[in-house]
Coordinates of C-alpha atoms in Angstrom, one line a residue:
Chain A
M1 CA 0.1 0.0 0.1
N2 CA 1.2 3.2 -0.9
T3 CA 1.8 6.1 2.0
E4 CA -0.9 8.4 0.6
T5 CA -3.6 5.1 0.8
A6 CA -2.3 4.4 4.4
D7 CA -2.8 8.1 5.3
E8 CA -6.2 8.2 3.9
I9 CA -7.4 5.2 5.6
I10 CA -5.7 6.3 9.1
A11 CA -7.2 9.8 9.0
A12 CA -10.2 8.4 7.7
T13 CA -10.3 5.9 10.8
Y14 CA -9.4 8.8 13.0
R15 CA -12.6 10.6 12.2
A16 CA -14.7 7.6 11.7
L17 CA -13.4 7.2 15.4
C18 CA -14.5 10.4 16.9
E19 CA -17.8 10.1 15.0
H20 CA -19.0 7.1 16.0
G21 CA -16.6 5.8 19.1
Y22 CA -14.8 2.2 18.8
A23 CA -17.8 0.0 19.9
D24 CA -20.3 1.5 16.9
L25 CA -17.1 1.6 14.3
T26 CA -17.4 -0.5 11.4
M27 CA -15.7 -0.4 7.9
Q28 CA -18.6 1.3 6.6
C29 CA -18.1 4.2 8.4
I30 CA -14.6 4.6 7.9
A31 CA -15.2 4.3 4.0
D32 CA -17.6 7.0 4.4
E33 CA -15.1 9.4 6.0
S34 CA -12.6 8.4 3.0
S35 CA -12.8 8.5 -0.8
M36 CA -12.3 4.4 -0.8
T37 CA -14.6 1.6 -0.8
T38 CA -15.5 -0.6 2.1
A39 CA -13.8 -3.2 -0.4
A40 CA -10.7 -1.1 -1.1
I41 CA -10.2 -0.8 3.0
H42 CA -10.7 -4.3 3.1
Y43 CA -8.1 -5.2 0.5
H44 CA -5.4 -3.4 2.8
F45 CA -6.8 -4.7 6.4
D46 CA -8.7 -7.8 6.6
T47 CA -10.0 -7.0 9.8
K48 CA -11.3 -3.7 12.2
K49 CA -8.7 -5.0 14.6
E50 CA -5.9 -5.3 12.4
L51 CA -6.3 -1.7 10.9
L52 CA -6.8 -0.4 14.9
N53 CA -3.7 -2.3 15.4
A54 CA -2.1 0.0 12.7
F55 CA -4.0 3.0 13.8
L56 CA -2.3 3.0 17.3
Q57 CA 1.0 2.5 15.8
H58 CA 0.5 5.6 13.6
I59 CA -0.4 7.5 16.6
I60 CA 2.4 6.2 18.4
D61 CA 4.8 7.1 15.7
Q62 CA 3.3 10.7 15.2
F63 CA 3.6 11.3 19.1
E64 CA 7.4 10.5 18.9
Q65 CA 7.7 12.5 15.9
Q66 CA 6.3 15.9 17.7
L67 CA 9.0 15.9 20.4
P68 CA 12.2 17.2 20.0
H69 CA 14.7 14.2 19.9
D70 CA 17.9 16.5 19.9
A71 CA 17.1 18.9 22.5
S72 CA 20.1 19.2 24.7
D73 CA 18.6 20.7 27.5
P74 CA 16.6 17.9 29.5
R75 CA 14.2 20.4 31.1
E76 CA 13.2 21.7 27.4
R77 CA 12.5 17.8 26.6
L78 CA 10.6 17.5 29.3
A79 CA 8.2 20.4 29.5
S80 CA 7.9 19.7 25.6
F81 CA 6.7 16.4 26.5
L82 CA 4.1 18.1 28.5
T83 CA 3.3 20.3 25.8
T84 CA 2.6 17.3 23.7
I85 CA 0.5 15.2 25.8
F86 CA -1.7 17.8 26.9
T87 CA -2.4 20.2 23.8
P88 CA -1.6 17.4 20.8
A89 CA -2.6 19.5 17.9
S90 CA -5.0 17.2 16.4
T91 CA -7.0 16.1 19.0
R92 CA -8.4 19.0 20.8
E93 CA -12.3 19.7 20.7
D94 CA -13.0 16.3 18.9
D95 CA -13.8 13.0 20.9
F96 CA -10.4 11.2 20.5
P97 CA -9.7 10.8 24.4
I98 CA -13.1 8.9 24.0
A99 CA -12.3 6.7 21.5
L100 CA -8.7 5.9 23.0
M101 CA -10.4 5.1 26.0
E102 CA -12.8 2.7 24.3
L103 CA -9.5 0.9 22.9
K104 CA -8.2 0.8 26.4
A105 CA -11.1 -0.9 27.9
Q106 CA -10.7 -3.3 24.8
A107 CA -7.1 -4.3 25.9
P108 CA -8.0 -7.3 27.8
Y109 CA -9.6 -8.7 25.0
Q110 CA -7.9 -8.0 22.3
E111 CA -3.7 -8.7 22.7
I112 CA -2.5 -6.6 19.8
Y113 CA -4.0 -3.2 21.4
R114 CA -2.6 -4.0 24.4
E115 CA 0.7 -4.4 23.0
R116 CA 0.7 -1.0 21.4
L117 CA -0.2 0.8 24.5
H118 CA 2.4 -1.2 26.2
D119 CA 4.9 0.6 23.4
M120 CA 3.1 3.7 24.0
D121 CA 3.5 3.5 27.6
E122 CA 7.3 2.3 27.6
K123 CA 8.1 5.0 25.5
M124 CA 6.5 8.0 27.6
Q125 CA 8.3 6.3 30.1
A126 CA 11.5 6.1 28.7
I127 CA 11.4 10.1 27.5
V128 CA 10.4 11.1 31.2
T129 CA 13.1 8.9 32.8
S130 CA 15.9 10.1 30.7
A131 CA 14.9 14.0 30.9
V132 CA 14.8 13.8 34.4
R133 CA 18.2 11.7 35.1
D134 CA 20.2 14.0 32.5
G135 CA 18.5 17.0 34.6
I136 CA 19.8 15.9 37.6
D137 CA 23.1 15.1 36.0
A138 CA 23.3 18.4 34.9
G139 CA 22.3 19.8 38.2
Y140 CA 18.8 21.5 37.0
F141 CA 16.8 18.9 39.1
D142 CA 17.1 17.9 43.0
D143 CA 17.9 14.6 43.1
A144 CA 15.2 11.9 43.1
D145 CA 14.9 8.2 41.5
P146 CA 14.2 8.9 37.5
E147 CA 12.1 6.1 37.0
M148 CA 10.0 6.8 39.9
V149 CA 9.5 10.4 38.7
A150 CA 8.6 8.7 35.5
R151 CA 6.1 6.6 36.8
F152 CA 4.4 9.4 38.6
V153 CA 4.1 11.4 35.4
V154 CA 2.6 8.3 33.0
T155 CA 0.5 7.3 35.7
S156 CA -0.8 10.7 36.4
I157 CA -1.1 11.2 32.7
N158 CA -3.1 7.7 32.5
G159 CA -5.4 9.0 35.4
G160 CA -6.0 12.1 33.5
H161 CA -7.1 10.7 30.6
V162 CA -10.0 8.3 32.5
R163 CA -11.0 11.8 34.3
E164 CA -11.3 13.8 31.3
V165 CA -13.5 10.8 29.9
A166 CA -15.5 9.5 32.7
L167 CA -15.7 13.0 34.7
A168 CA -15.5 15.6 31.6
E169 CA -12.7 17.0 33.6
D170 CA -10.3 19.9 32.3
P171 CA -6.9 18.0 31.1
N172 CA -5.2 21.0 32.4
E173 CA -6.3 20.2 36.3
T174 CA -4.2 16.9 35.5
R175 CA -1.3 18.8 34.1
Q176 CA -1.1 21.1 37.0
M177 CA -1.1 18.6 39.1
I178 CA 1.9 17.1 37.5
E179 CA 3.8 20.6 37.7
T180 CA 3.0 20.7 41.2
Y181 CA 4.5 17.6 41.8
L182 CA 7.5 18.2 39.9
E183 CA 8.3 21.2 41.4
L184 CA 8.1 19.1 44.8
Q185 CA 10.0 16.4 43.7
L186 CA 12.7 17.9 41.4
G187 CA 12.7 22.0 42.5
W188 CA 11.5 22.5 39.2
T189 CA 8.8 23.4 36.9
P190 CA 7.9 24.2 33.0
E191 CA 7.5 27.5 33.6
V192 CA 11.1 27.8 34.9
V193 CA 12.5 27.3 31.7
A194 CA 10.1 30.0 29.6
Chain B
M1 CA -38.6 -4.5 45.7
N2 CA -37.2 -5.9 48.6
T3 CA -33.4 -5.9 50.2
E4 CA -33.3 -9.5 49.2
T5 CA -34.5 -9.3 45.7
A6 CA -32.5 -6.3 45.0
D7 CA -29.3 -7.6 47.0
E8 CA -29.7 -10.8 44.5
I9 CA -30.2 -8.9 41.3
I10 CA -26.8 -6.6 42.1
A11 CA -24.8 -9.7 43.1
A12 CA -26.2 -11.4 39.7
T13 CA -25.3 -8.3 37.9
Y14 CA -21.4 -8.0 39.4
R15 CA -21.1 -11.9 38.4
A16 CA -22.4 -11.3 34.8
L17 CA -20.4 -8.1 34.3
C18 CA -17.2 -10.2 35.5
E19 CA -18.3 -13.1 33.0
H20 CA -19.3 -11.1 29.9
G21 CA -17.9 -7.3 30.3
Y22 CA -20.2 -4.3 29.7
A23 CA -20.5 -4.5 25.9
D24 CA -22.2 -7.9 25.9
L25 CA -24.3 -7.7 29.4
T26 CA -28.2 -8.3 28.6
M27 CA -30.7 -8.8 31.0
Q28 CA -30.6 -12.6 29.8
C29 CA -27.1 -13.0 31.5
I30 CA -27.8 -11.2 34.4
A31 CA -31.1 -13.8 34.6
D32 CA -28.6 -16.8 34.1
E33 CA -26.7 -15.7 37.1
S34 CA -29.6 -15.8 39.6
S35 CA -33.1 -17.5 40.1
M36 CA -34.8 -14.8 39.0
T37 CA -36.2 -14.7 35.0
T38 CA -35.7 -11.4 33.0
A39 CA -39.4 -10.7 33.1
A40 CA -39.0 -10.4 36.9
I41 CA -35.6 -8.3 37.0
H42 CA -37.6 -6.1 34.0
Y43 CA -40.2 -5.7 36.8
H44 CA -38.1 -3.9 39.0
F45 CA -35.5 -2.5 36.4
D46 CA -36.9 -1.3 33.1
T47 CA -33.4 -0.7 31.2
K48 CA -30.1 -2.1 31.7
K49 CA -29.1 1.5 32.0
E50 CA -31.0 2.0 35.3
L51 CA -29.8 -1.2 36.4
L52 CA -26.3 -0.4 36.2
N53 CA -27.3 3.1 37.7
A54 CA -28.5 1.3 40.6
F55 CA -25.3 -1.2 40.8
L56 CA -22.7 1.7 40.6
Q57 CA -24.9 3.3 43.5
H58 CA -24.4 -0.2 45.4
I59 CA -20.8 -0.3 44.8
I60 CA -20.5 3.4 45.9
D61 CA -22.3 2.6 49.0
Q62 CA -20.5 -0.5 49.9
F63 CA -17.1 1.3 49.8
E64 CA -18.3 3.7 51.9
Q65 CA -19.3 1.1 54.4
Q66 CA -16.1 -0.7 54.3
L67 CA -14.0 2.5 55.6
P68 CA -14.1 3.3 59.3
H69 CA -15.7 6.4 59.4
D70 CA -15.1 7.1 63.0
A71 CA -11.4 6.1 63.5
S72 CA -10.1 9.2 65.6
D73 CA -6.3 9.0 63.8
P74 CA -6.4 10.7 60.5
R75 CA -3.0 8.3 59.6
E76 CA -5.5 5.1 60.3
R77 CA -8.0 6.6 58.2
L78 CA -6.0 7.2 55.3
A79 CA -4.3 3.7 55.5
S80 CA -7.5 2.1 55.8
F81 CA -8.4 3.9 52.6
L82 CA -5.3 2.8 50.6
T83 CA -6.0 -1.0 51.6
T84 CA -9.6 -0.6 50.8
I85 CA -9.1 0.5 47.2
F86 CA -6.1 -1.5 46.5
T87 CA -7.6 -4.9 47.9
P88 CA -11.6 -4.7 48.0
A89 CA -12.1 -8.1 49.4
S90 CA -15.1 -9.2 46.7
T91 CA -13.0 -8.0 43.7
R92 CA -9.5 -10.0 43.3
E93 CA -8.8 -12.2 40.7
D94 CA -11.9 -11.7 39.0
D95 CA -12.3 -9.2 36.0
F96 CA -14.4 -6.7 38.0
P97 CA -11.5 -3.9 37.0
I98 CA -12.1 -4.3 33.4
A99 CA -16.0 -4.0 33.5
L100 CA -16.0 -1.0 35.7
M101 CA -13.3 0.6 33.2
E102 CA -15.8 -0.2 30.2
L103 CA -18.5 1.6 32.4
K104 CA -16.0 4.5 32.8
A105 CA -15.7 4.5 28.9
Q106 CA -19.5 4.4 28.6
A107 CA -19.9 7.6 30.8
P108 CA -19.4 10.5 27.6
Y109 CA -22.6 8.7 26.3
Q110 CA -24.6 7.9 29.6
E111 CA -25.3 10.8 32.1
I112 CA -26.2 8.6 34.6
Y113 CA -23.4 6.6 34.9
R114 CA -21.2 9.8 34.8
E115 CA -23.2 11.1 37.6
R116 CA -22.4 8.3 39.7
L117 CA -18.6 8.1 38.8
H118 CA -18.6 11.8 39.7
D119 CA -20.2 10.6 43.5
M120 CA -17.4 8.1 43.9
D121 CA -14.9 10.6 43.0
E122 CA -16.3 13.3 45.3
K123 CA -16.3 10.7 48.0
M124 CA -12.8 9.4 47.6
Q125 CA -11.2 13.3 47.2
A126 CA -13.2 14.1 50.5
I127 CA -12.1 11.4 52.5
V128 CA -8.4 11.8 51.7
T129 CA -8.8 15.6 52.0
S130 CA -10.1 15.3 55.4
A131 CA -7.3 12.9 56.7
V132 CA -4.8 15.0 55.2
R133 CA -6.0 18.0 57.2
D134 CA -6.7 16.7 60.3
G135 CA -3.5 15.0 60.0
I136 CA -1.8 18.2 59.4
D137 CA -3.8 19.8 62.6
A138 CA -2.7 16.8 64.7
G139 CA 1.2 17.7 63.6
Y140 CA 1.3 13.8 62.2
F141 CA 2.0 15.0 58.5
D142 CA 3.8 17.9 56.8
D143 CA 2.4 20.9 56.1
A144 CA 0.6 20.7 52.2
D145 CA -2.4 21.5 50.7
P146 CA -4.9 19.0 51.2
E147 CA -7.2 19.1 48.2
M148 CA -3.9 19.0 46.2
V149 CA -2.8 15.5 48.0
A150 CA -6.3 14.3 47.9
R151 CA -6.2 15.1 43.6
F152 CA -3.1 13.1 43.6
V153 CA -4.0 10.2 45.2
V154 CA -7.3 10.1 43.5
T155 CA -5.7 10.7 40.1
S156 CA -3.1 7.9 40.8
I157 CA -5.7 5.5 42.0
N158 CA -8.0 6.0 38.5
G159 CA -4.4 5.9 36.5
G160 CA -3.5 2.6 38.0
H161 CA -7.0 1.3 37.1
V162 CA -6.2 2.2 33.4
R163 CA -3.0 0.5 33.7
E164 CA -4.3 -2.6 35.7
V165 CA -7.1 -3.0 32.6
A166 CA -4.9 -2.0 29.6
L167 CA -1.4 -3.2 30.4
A168 CA -2.3 -5.9 33.0
E169 CA -0.2 -4.1 35.1
D170 CA -0.1 -5.2 39.2
P171 CA -2.2 -2.4 41.0
N172 CA 0.5 -2.9 44.0
E173 CA 2.5 -1.0 42.0
T174 CA 0.2 2.0 41.7
R175 CA -0.2 1.7 45.6
Q176 CA 3.6 1.8 46.4
M177 CA 3.9 5.0 44.2
I178 CA 1.3 6.5 46.3
E179 CA 2.9 5.7 49.2
T180 CA 6.2 6.7 48.3
Y181 CA 4.6 10.4 47.0
L182 CA 3.3 10.3 50.6
E183 CA 6.4 10.1 52.2
L184 CA 7.7 13.0 50.1
Q185 CA 4.5 15.0 50.5
L186 CA 3.7 14.6 54.3
G187 CA 6.6 12.8 55.7
W188 CA 4.5 9.9 56.2
T189 CA 3.7 6.5 54.7
P190 CA 1.0 4.1 56.0
E191 CA 3.6 1.5 57.3
V192 CA 4.8 4.1 60.1
V193 CA 1.6 3.2 61.9
A194 CA 1.8 -0.6 61.5

């Protein structure tokens, strides 16, 4: 499949997920959001599960691309990570967080979703761990266990996602809470950089 | 409806949810787990939504009953809260956390579930806020913002729930993380009481 076709199917999946949610997502909904027929989509993806696996992989790749990989300042890496998580350009004002929560709730039944969610989780933890470790080494942050700080931040992000979906809470509540925690734990908040 | 009938329907709903998950839950599944017919269950609850609202209310009531309300020592109240959250007697080794996550993912579509989840959230926040405030006043805990500490603990519990369901992670990982946070923030961990 060429990149353009893949991109079109992924973009249509995104829109169809936001519109219908996971439970009511069909190949027909996805076709309706694209210029393709269901037969053409089925040619590339046998099942909804296969398509959603590719979709989750795409979300992870996109997330990685948004992060500044070679920023030398670990404070900038950590601040940029939080900005990427809390204001992903393409997902504000739509129902993607709801669809993603449905996929998380499906993970016990669909091993392939669980694998992708694990990948996402590991990437998030690795980014925070390395930024915190480098920041401590450079003397920007107070001493702490980088793995534990990363677990805090990533668990809070997970918690904020549930609260956004289940309670309709503003995700910025969670962002502020994480910043308060980083101030307490590292003696640093993202504002310090600005 | 007498209490015995209500209890039987609620208990059957619990078993049916663990067995089939939310999406595949039908009145027939619930009847199969009880000594009642679907007609008898329908007589008490018109819809699955009504039944699940009553079920969520029951879970909240049960949770409240498990907590020691009149413990005078705020350290004991906070420790007991964490024990109740992380080892609810009736839900270990079954799939209730998965079913509850499906209900959370349904909250955007079912206002009545959202209301019950809000009730649950408020109760958790109130318990932690009051224990932290009393513990600070009594000189057991370092000074802190009780509302912020409660937000941390409850958001982490939400995050741990997603991680348990989506990533099959042991919830004790989250419990340890919360204890580490309480040590940092309040200069106290539940072990200190024991």
